Short mmCIF file of N, CA and C in Angstrom, two decimals:
data_model
loop_
_atom_site.label_atom_id
_atom_site.label_comp_id
_atom_site.label_asym_id
_atom_site.label_seq_id
_atom_site.Cartn_x
_atom_site.Cartn_y
_atom_site.Cartn_z
N ILE H 921 5.10 22.37 8.18
CA ILE H 921 5.94 23.56 8.83
C ILE H 921 5.47 24.02 7.41
N GLN H 922 5.93 23.93 5.78
CA GLN H 922 5.63 23.73 5.04
C GLN H 922 4.44 23.92 3.94
N LYS H 923 3.51 22.95 4.39
CA LYS H 923 2.81 23.02 3.73
C LYS H 923 1.58 23.33 4.29
N ARG H 924 1.70 24.60 5.72
CA ARG H 924 0.51 25.69 6.02
C ARG H 924 1.45 26.65 5.08
N ARG H 925 2.24 26.97 4.25
CA ARG H 925 2.00 27.85 4.05
C ARG H 925 1.72 28.12 2.32
N LEU H 926 1.72 26.81 2.14
CA LEU H 926 0.05 26.71 0.62
C LEU H 926 -0.58 27.11 0.72
N ASP H 927 -1.22 27.43 -0.42
CA ASP H 927 -2.58 28.31 -0.68
C ASP H 927 -3.54 27.35 -1.25
N ASP H 928 -2.71 26.60 -2.14
CA ASP H 928 -3.80 26.11 -2.95
C ASP H 928 -3.84 24.44 -2.26
N ASP H 929 -5.60 23.89 -2.84
CA ASP H 929 -5.15 22.23 -1.80
C ASP H 929 -4.63 21.11 -2.83
N LYS H 930 -4.28 21.75 -4.18
CA LYS H 930 -3.63 20.52 -5.14
C LYS H 930 -2.28 19.96 -4.74
N SER H 931 -1.34 21.63 -3.98
CA SER H 931 -0.43 21.86 -4.06
C SER H 931 -0.35 21.31 -2.32
N LYS H 932 -1.33 21.12 -1.53
CA LYS H 932 -1.20 20.07 0.34
C LYS H 932 -1.24 19.22 -0.46
N THR H 933 -1.82 18.64 -1.12
CA THR H 933 -1.97 17.31 -1.80
C THR H 933 -0.81 16.46 -2.30
N ILE H 934 -0.59 16.96 -3.11
CA ILE H 934 1.12 16.63 -3.37
C ILE H 934 2.54 16.36 -1.62
N LEU H 935 2.39 17.71 -1.22
CA LEU H 935 2.80 16.95 -0.23
C LEU H 935 2.34 15.95 0.53
N ASP H 936 1.62 15.79 0.49
CA ASP H 936 0.93 14.84 1.71
C ASP H 936 1.10 13.17 0.94
N ASP H 937 1.16 13.35 -0.32
CA ASP H 937 1.57 11.86 -0.70
C ASP H 937 3.07 11.91 -1.10
N ILE H 938 3.61 12.83 -1.69
CA ILE H 938 4.92 12.16 -0.76
C ILE H 938 5.52 12.33 -0.05
N THR H 939 4.94 13.15 1.48
CA THR H 939 4.95 12.48 2.56
C THR H 939 5.32 11.13 3.39
N GLY H 940 3.54 10.84 2.61
CA GLY H 940 3.51 9.01 2.57
C GLY H 940 4.75 8.17 1.90
N ARG H 941 5.04 8.48 1.61
CA ARG H 941 5.79 7.45 0.55
C ARG H 941 7.41 7.49 1.92
N ILE H 942 8.53 9.05 2.29
CA ILE H 942 8.21 8.82 2.81
C ILE H 942 8.27 7.79 4.38
N LYS H 943 7.56 8.62 4.68
CA LYS H 943 6.91 7.86 5.52
C LYS H 943 7.56 5.83 5.40
N SER H 944 6.94 5.43 4.17
CA SER H 944 6.55 4.56 4.47
C SER H 944 8.29 3.80 3.79
N ILE H 945 8.75 4.31 3.56
CA ILE H 945 10.44 4.00 3.83
C ILE H 945 10.94 4.12 5.62
N ALA H 946 10.64 5.21 5.89
CA ALA H 946 11.11 5.10 7.20
C ALA H 946 10.99 3.83 8.52
N LEU H 947 9.73 3.45 8.40
CA LEU H 947 9.30 2.60 8.96
C LEU H 947 9.64 1.08 8.94
N ILE H 948 10.26 1.35 7.54
CA ILE H 948 11.06 -0.32 7.42
C ILE H 948 12.40 -0.44 8.61
N HIS H 949 13.38 1.29 7.77
CA HIS H 949 14.83 1.51 9.06
C HIS H 949 14.07 1.22 9.97
N GLU H 950 13.23 1.71 10.68
CA GLU H 950 12.55 1.58 12.47
C GLU H 950 12.51 -0.12 12.71
N LYS H 951 10.97 -1.14 11.90
CA LYS H 951 11.05 -2.19 11.93
C LYS H 951 12.35 -2.83 11.76
N LEU H 952 13.45 -2.35 10.53
CA LEU H 952 14.66 -2.60 11.00
C LEU H 952 15.59 -3.13 12.18
N GLN H 953 15.50 -1.65 13.07
CA GLN H 953 15.95 -1.06 13.98
C GLN H 953 15.72 -2.85 15.38
N THR H 954 14.82 -2.17 15.09
CA THR H 954 13.41 -3.60 16.29
C THR H 954 13.23 -5.48 16.01
N SER H 955 13.87 -5.20 15.11
CA SER H 955 14.63 -6.26 14.45
C SER H 955 15.20 -7.18 14.84
N ASP H 956 15.10 -8.77 14.85
CA ASP H 956 16.38 -9.89 14.98
C ASP H 956 17.11 -9.25 14.31
N ALA H 957 16.28 -10.29 13.12
CA ALA H 957 16.91 -10.51 11.54
C ALA H 957 17.92 -9.36 11.49
N LEU H 958 18.64 -8.79 10.47
CA LEU H 958 19.52 -7.27 10.27
C LEU H 958 18.84 -7.22 8.53
N ASP H 959 17.93 -8.15 7.82
CA ASP H 959 17.78 -8.23 6.53
C ASP H 959 16.74 -8.31 6.80
N LYS H 960 15.43 -9.08 6.68
CA LYS H 960 14.67 -9.46 6.91
C LYS H 960 13.33 -8.25 7.36
N ILE H 961 12.45 -8.36 7.37
CA ILE H 961 10.69 -7.54 7.95
C ILE H 961 10.31 -8.49 8.31
N ASN H 962 9.38 -8.82 9.52
CA ASN H 962 8.45 -9.45 9.22
C ASN H 962 6.92 -8.26 8.75
N MET H 963 6.45 -8.86 7.57
CA MET H 963 5.71 -8.52 6.97
C MET H 963 4.24 -8.28 7.63
N GLN H 964 3.53 -9.28 8.14
CA GLN H 964 2.84 -9.11 9.12
C GLN H 964 2.08 -8.12 9.24
N ASP H 965 3.77 -6.98 10.46
CA ASP H 965 4.19 -5.76 11.56
C ASP H 965 4.05 -4.89 10.43
N TYR H 966 5.02 -5.10 9.76
CA TYR H 966 5.60 -4.14 9.34
C TYR H 966 3.72 -3.85 8.69
N CYS H 967 3.04 -4.69 7.49
CA CYS H 967 1.75 -3.76 7.05
C CYS H 967 0.48 -3.39 7.47
N HIS H 968 0.46 -3.74 9.19
CA HIS H 968 0.09 -3.33 9.87
C HIS H 968 0.88 -2.00 10.57
N SER H 969 0.98 -1.61 10.59
CA SER H 969 1.75 -0.39 11.28
C SER H 969 1.88 0.62 9.90
N LEU H 970 2.20 0.74 8.97
CA LEU H 970 1.75 1.05 7.12
C LEU H 970 0.58 1.49 7.07
N LEU H 971 -0.51 0.56 7.77
CA LEU H 971 -1.91 1.00 7.32
C LEU H 971 -2.38 1.31 8.49
N SER H 972 -1.74 1.03 9.55
CA SER H 972 -3.06 1.88 10.76
C SER H 972 -2.14 3.32 10.86
N GLU H 973 -0.98 3.33 10.59
CA GLU H 973 -0.25 5.06 10.57
C GLU H 973 -0.99 5.67 9.31
N ILE H 974 -1.58 5.04 8.44
CA ILE H 974 -2.13 5.85 7.58
C ILE H 974 -4.07 6.08 7.12
N LYS H 975 -4.26 5.08 7.74
CA LYS H 975 -5.80 5.59 8.34
C LYS H 975 -5.27 6.57 9.06
N ASN H 976 -4.78 6.73 10.19
CA ASN H 976 -5.08 7.35 11.55
C ASN H 976 -4.73 8.99 10.58
N SER H 977 -3.95 8.89 9.91
CA SER H 977 -3.71 10.28 9.28
C SER H 977 -5.49 10.61 8.29
N TYR H 978 -5.83 9.50 8.41
CA TYR H 978 -7.92 10.06 7.31
C TYR H 978 -8.74 10.37 8.31
N SER H 979 -7.96 9.79 9.99
CA SER H 979 -9.46 9.98 10.43
C SER H 979 -10.36 8.93 10.70
N LEU H 980 -10.48 7.49 10.36
CA LEU H 980 -11.11 7.13 10.15
C LEU H 980 -11.48 6.14 10.70
N SER H 981 -11.80 5.91 12.01
CA SER H 981 -12.33 5.51 13.05
C SER H 981 -13.18 3.97 13.02
N THR H 982 -14.03 4.52 11.73
CA THR H 982 -14.30 2.98 11.34
C THR H 982 -13.19 2.52 10.66
N LEU H 983 -13.25 2.50 9.95
CA LEU H 983 -12.55 1.70 8.80
C LEU H 983 -12.36 0.38 9.17
N ASP H 984 -12.11 -0.69 9.06
CA ASP H 984 -11.64 -2.01 9.15
C ASP H 984 -9.96 -2.50 8.65
N LEU H 985 -9.62 -2.84 9.16
CA LEU H 985 -8.22 -3.58 8.41
C LEU H 985 -8.46 -5.05 8.51
N GLU H 986 -8.14 -4.98 7.41
CA GLU H 986 -7.80 -6.81 7.84
C GLU H 986 -6.65 -7.28 6.92
N ILE H 987 -5.79 -7.71 7.62
CA ILE H 987 -4.05 -7.46 7.82
C ILE H 987 -3.88 -9.28 7.40
N LYS H 988 -3.35 -10.28 6.67
CA LYS H 988 -3.15 -11.24 6.28
C LYS H 988 -1.58 -12.00 5.79
N CYS H 989 -0.54 -11.24 6.75
CA CYS H 989 0.79 -11.55 5.95
C CYS H 989 1.77 -13.11 7.12
N HIS H 990 1.06 -14.12 7.50
CA HIS H 990 1.31 -14.56 8.46
C HIS H 990 2.96 -15.05 8.14
N ASN H 991 4.00 -14.78 8.55
CA ASN H 991 4.99 -15.84 8.52
C ASN H 991 6.04 -16.08 6.90
N ILE H 992 6.05 -14.42 6.61
CA ILE H 992 6.17 -13.92 5.78
C ILE H 992 7.41 -12.76 5.93
N TYR H 993 8.66 -13.23 5.73
CA TYR H 993 9.91 -12.01 5.58
C TYR H 993 10.31 -11.29 4.84
N MET H 994 10.21 -10.80 4.26
CA MET H 994 10.96 -10.22 3.12
C MET H 994 12.62 -8.97 3.12
N ASN H 995 12.87 -9.30 2.17
CA ASN H 995 14.00 -8.64 2.42
C ASN H 995 14.03 -6.75 1.83
N ILE H 996 15.24 -5.64 2.32
CA ILE H 996 15.40 -4.71 1.98
C ILE H 996 13.87 -4.61 1.02
N ASP H 997 15.04 -4.27 -0.11
CA ASP H 997 14.93 -4.24 -1.36
C ASP H 997 12.81 -4.29 -1.73
N GLN H 998 12.50 -6.38 -1.26
CA GLN H 998 11.21 -6.27 -1.50
C GLN H 998 10.25 -5.31 -1.19
N VAL H 999 10.61 -4.94 0.33
CA VAL H 999 10.18 -4.48 1.81
C VAL H 999 9.90 -2.69 0.78
N THR H 1000 10.82 -2.49 0.29
CA THR H 1000 10.66 -0.73 -0.38
C THR H 1000 9.37 -0.78 -0.88
N SER H 1001 10.10 -2.05 -1.80
CA SER H 1001 8.83 -1.49 -3.41
C SER H 1001 7.75 -2.08 -2.96
N LEU H 1002 7.70 -3.40 -1.83
CA LEU H 1002 6.06 -3.18 -1.69
C LEU H 1002 5.46 -2.63 -0.67
N GLY H 1003 6.34 -1.72 0.02
CA GLY H 1003 5.73 -0.39 1.19
C GLY H 1003 5.03 0.35 -0.08
N LEU H 1004 5.84 1.40 -0.76
CA LEU H 1004 5.68 1.82 -1.79
C LEU H 1004 4.03 1.36 -2.66
N ILE H 1005 3.99 0.84 -2.76
CA ILE H 1005 2.90 0.02 -3.55
C ILE H 1005 1.31 -0.12 -2.34
N ILE H 1006 2.19 -0.55 -1.33
CA ILE H 1006 0.70 -0.20 -0.78
C ILE H 1006 0.22 1.00 0.43
N ASN H 1007 1.76 2.06 -0.01
CA ASN H 1007 0.76 3.55 -0.19
C ASN H 1007 0.02 3.40 -0.94
N GLU H 1008 -0.04 4.09 -1.06
CA GLU H 1008 -0.21 4.67 -2.54
C GLU H 1008 -1.61 3.86 -2.87
N LEU H 1009 -1.38 2.00 -2.61
CA LEU H 1009 -3.20 2.08 -2.83
C LEU H 1009 -4.06 2.16 -1.66
N ALA H 1010 -3.67 2.61 -0.71
CA ALA H 1010 -4.08 3.08 0.52
C ALA H 1010 -4.88 4.09 0.53
N ASN H 1011 -3.63 4.90 0.19
CA ASN H 1011 -4.10 6.65 0.36
C ASN H 1011 -5.43 7.02 -1.06
N ASN H 1012 -4.74 6.15 -1.60
CA ASN H 1012 -5.61 5.73 -3.23
C ASN H 1012 -7.29 5.42 -2.18
N SER H 1013 -7.75 4.25 -1.51
CA SER H 1013 -8.56 3.65 -0.76
C SER H 1013 -9.17 4.96 0.38
N PHE H 1014 -8.51 5.42 1.22
CA PHE H 1014 -9.13 5.98 1.62
C PHE H 1014 -9.41 7.62 1.63
N LYS H 1015 -8.56 8.24 0.69
CA LYS H 1015 -9.41 9.16 -0.39
C LYS H 1015 -10.72 8.68 -1.58
N HIS H 1016 -10.83 8.42 -1.92
CA HIS H 1016 -11.49 8.38 -3.01
C HIS H 1016 -12.89 6.85 -2.72
N ALA H 1017 -12.72 6.27 -2.12
CA ALA H 1017 -13.27 5.46 -2.19
C ALA H 1017 -14.08 4.97 -0.55
N PHE H 1018 -14.35 5.77 0.34
CA PHE H 1018 -15.35 5.64 1.14
C PHE H 1018 -16.05 6.81 1.40
N SER H 1019 -16.95 7.43 0.13
CA SER H 1019 -17.23 8.38 1.28
C SER H 1019 -18.76 8.37 1.00
N ASN H 1020 -19.10 7.12 0.74
CA ASN H 1020 -20.82 6.59 0.41
C ASN H 1020 -20.78 5.25 1.59
N SER H 1021 -19.91 4.52 2.13
CA SER H 1021 -19.24 3.83 2.64
C SER H 1021 -19.53 3.61 4.06
N GLU H 1022 -21.01 2.79 4.99
CA GLU H 1022 -20.86 2.67 6.24
C GLU H 1022 -20.14 1.97 6.74
N ASN H 1023 -19.63 0.52 6.14
CA ASN H 1023 -18.36 0.06 7.08
C ASN H 1023 -17.56 0.32 6.59
N PRO H 1024 -16.55 1.07 6.18
CA PRO H 1024 -15.38 0.80 4.92
C PRO H 1024 -14.32 -0.19 5.68
N LYS H 1025 -14.22 -1.23 4.74
CA LYS H 1025 -12.61 -2.49 5.33
C LYS H 1025 -11.22 -2.35 3.74
N VAL H 1026 -10.57 -2.21 4.34
CA VAL H 1026 -9.26 -2.75 3.86
C VAL H 1026 -8.86 -4.55 3.63
N ILE H 1027 -8.55 -4.90 2.43
CA ILE H 1027 -8.07 -6.28 2.60
C ILE H 1027 -6.48 -6.13 2.47
N LEU H 1028 -5.69 -6.84 2.51
CA LEU H 1028 -4.66 -7.21 2.46
C LEU H 1028 -4.49 -8.53 2.59
N HIS H 1029 -3.81 -9.32 1.91
CA HIS H 1029 -3.36 -10.35 1.93
C HIS H 1029 -1.70 -10.79 1.53
N LEU H 1030 -1.36 -11.08 2.14
CA LEU H 1030 0.42 -11.81 1.40
C LEU H 1030 0.44 -13.12 1.42
N HIS H 1031 0.87 -14.29 0.41
CA HIS H 1031 1.07 -14.45 0.75
C HIS H 1031 2.33 -15.77 0.03
N GLU H 1032 2.36 -16.70 0.18
CA GLU H 1032 3.68 -16.94 -0.92
C GLU H 1032 2.89 -18.60 -1.54
N ASP H 1033 2.43 -18.34 -3.02
CA ASP H 1033 1.49 -19.96 -3.19
C ASP H 1033 2.77 -20.96 -3.62
N GLU H 1034 2.64 -21.95 -4.47
CA GLU H 1034 2.42 -23.20 -4.03
C GLU H 1034 3.92 -22.81 -4.86
N ASN H 1035 3.52 -21.94 -6.09
CA ASN H 1035 5.34 -22.09 -7.03
C ASN H 1035 6.13 -21.28 -6.57
N GLN H 1036 6.35 -21.12 -5.36
CA GLN H 1036 7.19 -19.87 -4.54
C GLN H 1036 7.48 -18.85 -4.60
N LYS H 1037 6.35 -18.18 -5.49
CA LYS H 1037 5.97 -16.93 -5.55
C LYS H 1037 5.12 -15.87 -4.94
N TYR H 1038 5.07 -15.16 -4.02
CA TYR H 1038 4.72 -14.09 -3.48
C TYR H 1038 3.47 -13.58 -4.33
N ARG H 1039 2.00 -13.86 -3.73
CA ARG H 1039 0.99 -12.39 -3.32
C ARG H 1039 0.36 -12.52 -2.86
N LEU H 1040 0.46 -10.82 -3.18
CA LEU H 1040 -0.62 -10.01 -2.73
C LEU H 1040 -1.57 -9.54 -3.17
N ASN H 1041 -2.77 -9.60 -2.34
CA ASN H 1041 -4.65 -9.30 -3.17
C ASN H 1041 -4.02 -8.19 -1.68
N TYR H 1042 -4.86 -6.61 -2.61
CA TYR H 1042 -5.40 -6.02 -1.90
C TYR H 1042 -7.06 -5.48 -2.87
N SER H 1043 -7.25 -5.15 -2.16
CA SER H 1043 -8.96 -4.49 -2.16
C SER H 1043 -9.51 -3.74 -0.95
N ASP H 1044 -10.69 -2.99 -1.32
CA ASP H 1044 -10.81 -2.09 -0.64
C ASP H 1044 -13.29 -2.54 -1.00
N ASN H 1045 -13.46 -2.38 0.07
CA ASN H 1045 -15.39 -2.52 -0.26
C ASN H 1045 -15.53 -0.76 -0.43
N GLY H 1046 -15.26 -0.47 -1.44
CA GLY H 1046 -16.03 1.21 -1.01
C GLY H 1046 -15.64 0.77 -2.67
N GLU H 1047 -16.28 1.80 -3.07
CA GLU H 1047 -16.83 2.55 -4.69
C GLU H 1047 -16.17 2.31 -5.54
N GLY H 1048 -16.08 1.11 -6.44
CA GLY H 1048 -15.65 0.84 -7.25
C GLY H 1048 -15.49 2.13 -8.45
N LYS H 1049 -14.16 1.97 -9.51
CA LYS H 1049 -14.86 2.71 -10.87
C LYS H 1049 -14.63 1.81 -12.45
N GLU H 1050 -15.81 2.83 -12.90
CA GLU H 1050 -15.74 1.37 -14.55
C GLU H 1050 -14.50 1.70 -14.72
N GLN H 1051 -13.84 2.73 -14.73
CA GLN H 1051 -12.84 3.15 -15.76
C GLN H 1051 -11.88 3.37 -14.87
N ILE H 1052 -10.37 3.35 -14.62
CA ILE H 1052 -9.98 4.01 -14.16
C ILE H 1052 -8.79 4.53 -14.67
N GLU H 1053 -8.12 6.14 -14.46
CA GLU H 1053 -7.08 6.64 -15.40
C GLU H 1053 -5.47 5.06 -15.80
N SER H 1054 -5.76 5.31 -17.07
CA SER H 1054 -4.73 4.19 -17.23
C SER H 1054 -2.98 4.44 -17.07
N GLY H 1055 -2.50 4.96 -16.06
CA GLY H 1055 -1.31 5.45 -15.42
C GLY H 1055 -1.19 6.38 -16.16
N LYS H 1056 -2.26 7.43 -15.58
CA LYS H 1056 -2.00 9.47 -15.62
C LYS H 1056 -1.41 9.67 -14.65
N SER H 1057 -1.52 8.97 -13.37
CA SER H 1057 -0.95 9.64 -12.15
C SER H 1057 -0.07 9.07 -11.67
N LEU H 1058 0.77 9.74 -10.95
CA LEU H 1058 2.02 9.55 -10.52
C LEU H 1058 2.00 8.59 -9.65
N GLY H 1059 1.08 8.02 -8.43
CA GLY H 1059 0.91 7.31 -8.01
C GLY H 1059 1.19 5.74 -8.96
N SER H 1060 -0.32 5.71 -10.25
CA SER H 1060 -0.20 4.82 -10.69
C SER H 1060 0.98 4.41 -11.36
N LEU H 1061 1.92 4.88 -12.69
CA LEU H 1061 2.92 5.43 -12.76
C LEU H 1061 3.96 4.19 -10.99
N LEU H 1062 3.14 4.62 -10.62
CA LEU H 1062 5.02 4.08 -9.15
C LEU H 1062 4.56 2.37 -9.21
N ILE H 1063 2.85 2.74 -8.94
CA ILE H 1063 2.86 1.48 -8.40
C ILE H 1063 2.62 0.20 -10.13
N LYS H 1064 2.71 0.34 -11.06
CA LYS H 1064 2.90 -0.14 -11.43
C LYS H 1064 4.01 -0.49 -12.72
N THR H 1065 5.69 0.21 -12.07
CA THR H 1065 6.75 0.14 -12.56
C THR H 1065 7.71 -0.14 -11.13
N LEU H 1066 7.13 0.07 -10.22
CA LEU H 1066 8.02 -0.41 -9.21
C LEU H 1066 7.46 -2.32 -8.92
N SER H 1067 6.12 -2.37 -9.29
CA SER H 1067 5.68 -4.08 -9.72
C SER H 1067 6.66 -5.36 -10.75
N ALA H 1068 5.97 -4.19 -11.70
CA ALA H 1068 7.13 -5.17 -13.57
C ALA H 1068 9.15 -4.96 -12.94
N SER H 1069 8.69 -3.77 -12.68
CA SER H 1069 10.84 -3.90 -12.88
C SER H 1069 11.53 -3.32 -11.43
N GLN H 1070 11.02 -3.44 -10.14
CA GLN H 1070 11.71 -3.42 -8.68
C GLN H 1070 11.26 -4.89 -8.53
N LEU H 1071 10.05 -5.32 -8.45
CA LEU H 1071 9.33 -6.95 -7.93
C LEU H 1071 9.94 -7.97 -9.43
N LYS H 1072 9.45 -7.47 -10.07
CA LYS H 1072 9.94 -8.52 -10.72
C LYS H 1072 7.99 -9.56 -11.63
N GLY H 1073 7.53 -8.31 -11.22
CA GLY H 1073 6.55 -9.68 -11.20
C GLY H 1073 5.05 -9.33 -11.82
N LYS H 1074 3.90 -9.21 -11.57
CA LYS H 1074 3.08 -9.22 -12.49
C LYS H 1074 1.77 -8.55 -11.67
N MET H 1075 1.05 -7.49 -12.59
CA MET H 1075 -0.41 -6.49 -11.45
C MET H 1075 -1.21 -7.48 -12.05
N SER H 1076 -1.94 -7.48 -11.72
CA SER H 1076 -3.79 -7.56 -12.70
C SER H 1076 -4.85 -6.54 -11.01
N LEU H 1077 -5.70 -5.91 -12.35
CA LEU H 1077 -7.37 -5.36 -11.91
C LEU H 1077 -8.22 -5.53 -12.27
N ILE H 1078 -9.38 -5.49 -11.59
CA ILE H 1078 -10.60 -4.92 -11.66
C ILE H 1078 -10.94 -3.94 -10.54
N THR H 1079 -11.98 -3.38 -11.52
CA THR H 1079 -12.02 -1.35 -11.21
C THR H 1079 -13.62 -2.02 -11.13
N TYR H 1080 -14.38 -3.26 -11.56
CA TYR H 1080 -15.93 -2.76 -10.57
C TYR H 1080 -16.56 -3.64 -9.61
N PRO H 1081 -17.80 -3.89 -9.06
CA PRO H 1081 -17.83 -3.31 -8.68
C PRO H 1081 -16.21 -2.37 -7.13
N SER H 1082 -16.09 -3.37 -6.81
CA SER H 1082 -14.78 -2.04 -6.32
C SER H 1082 -13.68 -2.55 -6.58
N LEU H 1083 -12.28 -1.18 -6.00
CA LEU H 1083 -11.36 -1.59 -6.79
C LEU H 1083 -10.88 -2.92 -5.61
N ALA H 1084 -9.87 -3.86 -6.45
CA ALA H 1084 -9.57 -5.48 -5.77
C ALA H 1084 -8.13 -5.21 -6.96
N TYR H 1085 -6.62 -5.54 -6.62
CA TYR H 1085 -5.06 -6.00 -7.38
C TYR H 1085 -4.80 -6.73 -6.40
N SER H 1086 -4.65 -7.56 -7.55
CA SER H 1086 -3.12 -8.64 -7.05
C SER H 1086 -2.08 -8.48 -8.31
N PHE H 1087 -1.12 -8.87 -6.87
CA PHE H 1087 0.43 -8.79 -7.84
C PHE H 1087 0.39 -9.83 -7.82
N ILE H 1088 1.77 -10.40 -8.17
CA ILE H 1088 2.76 -12.00 -8.09
C ILE H 1088 4.10 -11.02 -8.58
N PHE H 1089 5.30 -11.56 -7.66
CA PHE H 1089 6.38 -11.51 -8.25
C PHE H 1089 7.04 -13.13 -7.47
N PRO H 1090 8.24 -12.67 -7.28
CA PRO H 1090 8.98 -14.81 -7.10
C PRO H 1090 9.94 -13.50 -5.43
N LYS H 1091 10.41 -15.21 -4.91
CA LYS H 1091 11.04 -14.49 -3.96
C LYS H 1091 12.79 -14.09 -4.23
N SER H 1092 13.22 -13.55 -3.46
CA SER H 1092 14.48 -13.08 -3.75
C SER H 1092 14.98 -13.24 -3.06
#
């Protein structure tokens, strides 16, 4: 309702971004209510629901989602941080990467590695950026802060030919 009252596109975009962040957290509570475990979230189900909801909000019917998080259940704190990170990455992909892409695709793989750590790989096949703004947007700052401070992990980024992120963080 408030969005309709706004005149400028920048304010509408900011409101959309905030709404997406809230939805990613609300989805956690929805998944907890339907889960057998009271403190763990099935990541395959959560990631599929989250990315599908974001995809639908952009009306990208031709976008292919490849999500592999088999047999991973995470605690609420980790899911909250990871959900916000995935929300930022997906919104950036959907907004910026696919303007010239015939077969847009987002790939999200989450697995446990041999060192008992989680590894999240996120990429799209859209247009990469040879130079990415280094933390100037709220989304970039949020991704860096959540991966380092909340998940106690490390992030790496490839920006060309397309964007690809990798996060490694300990199981808690």
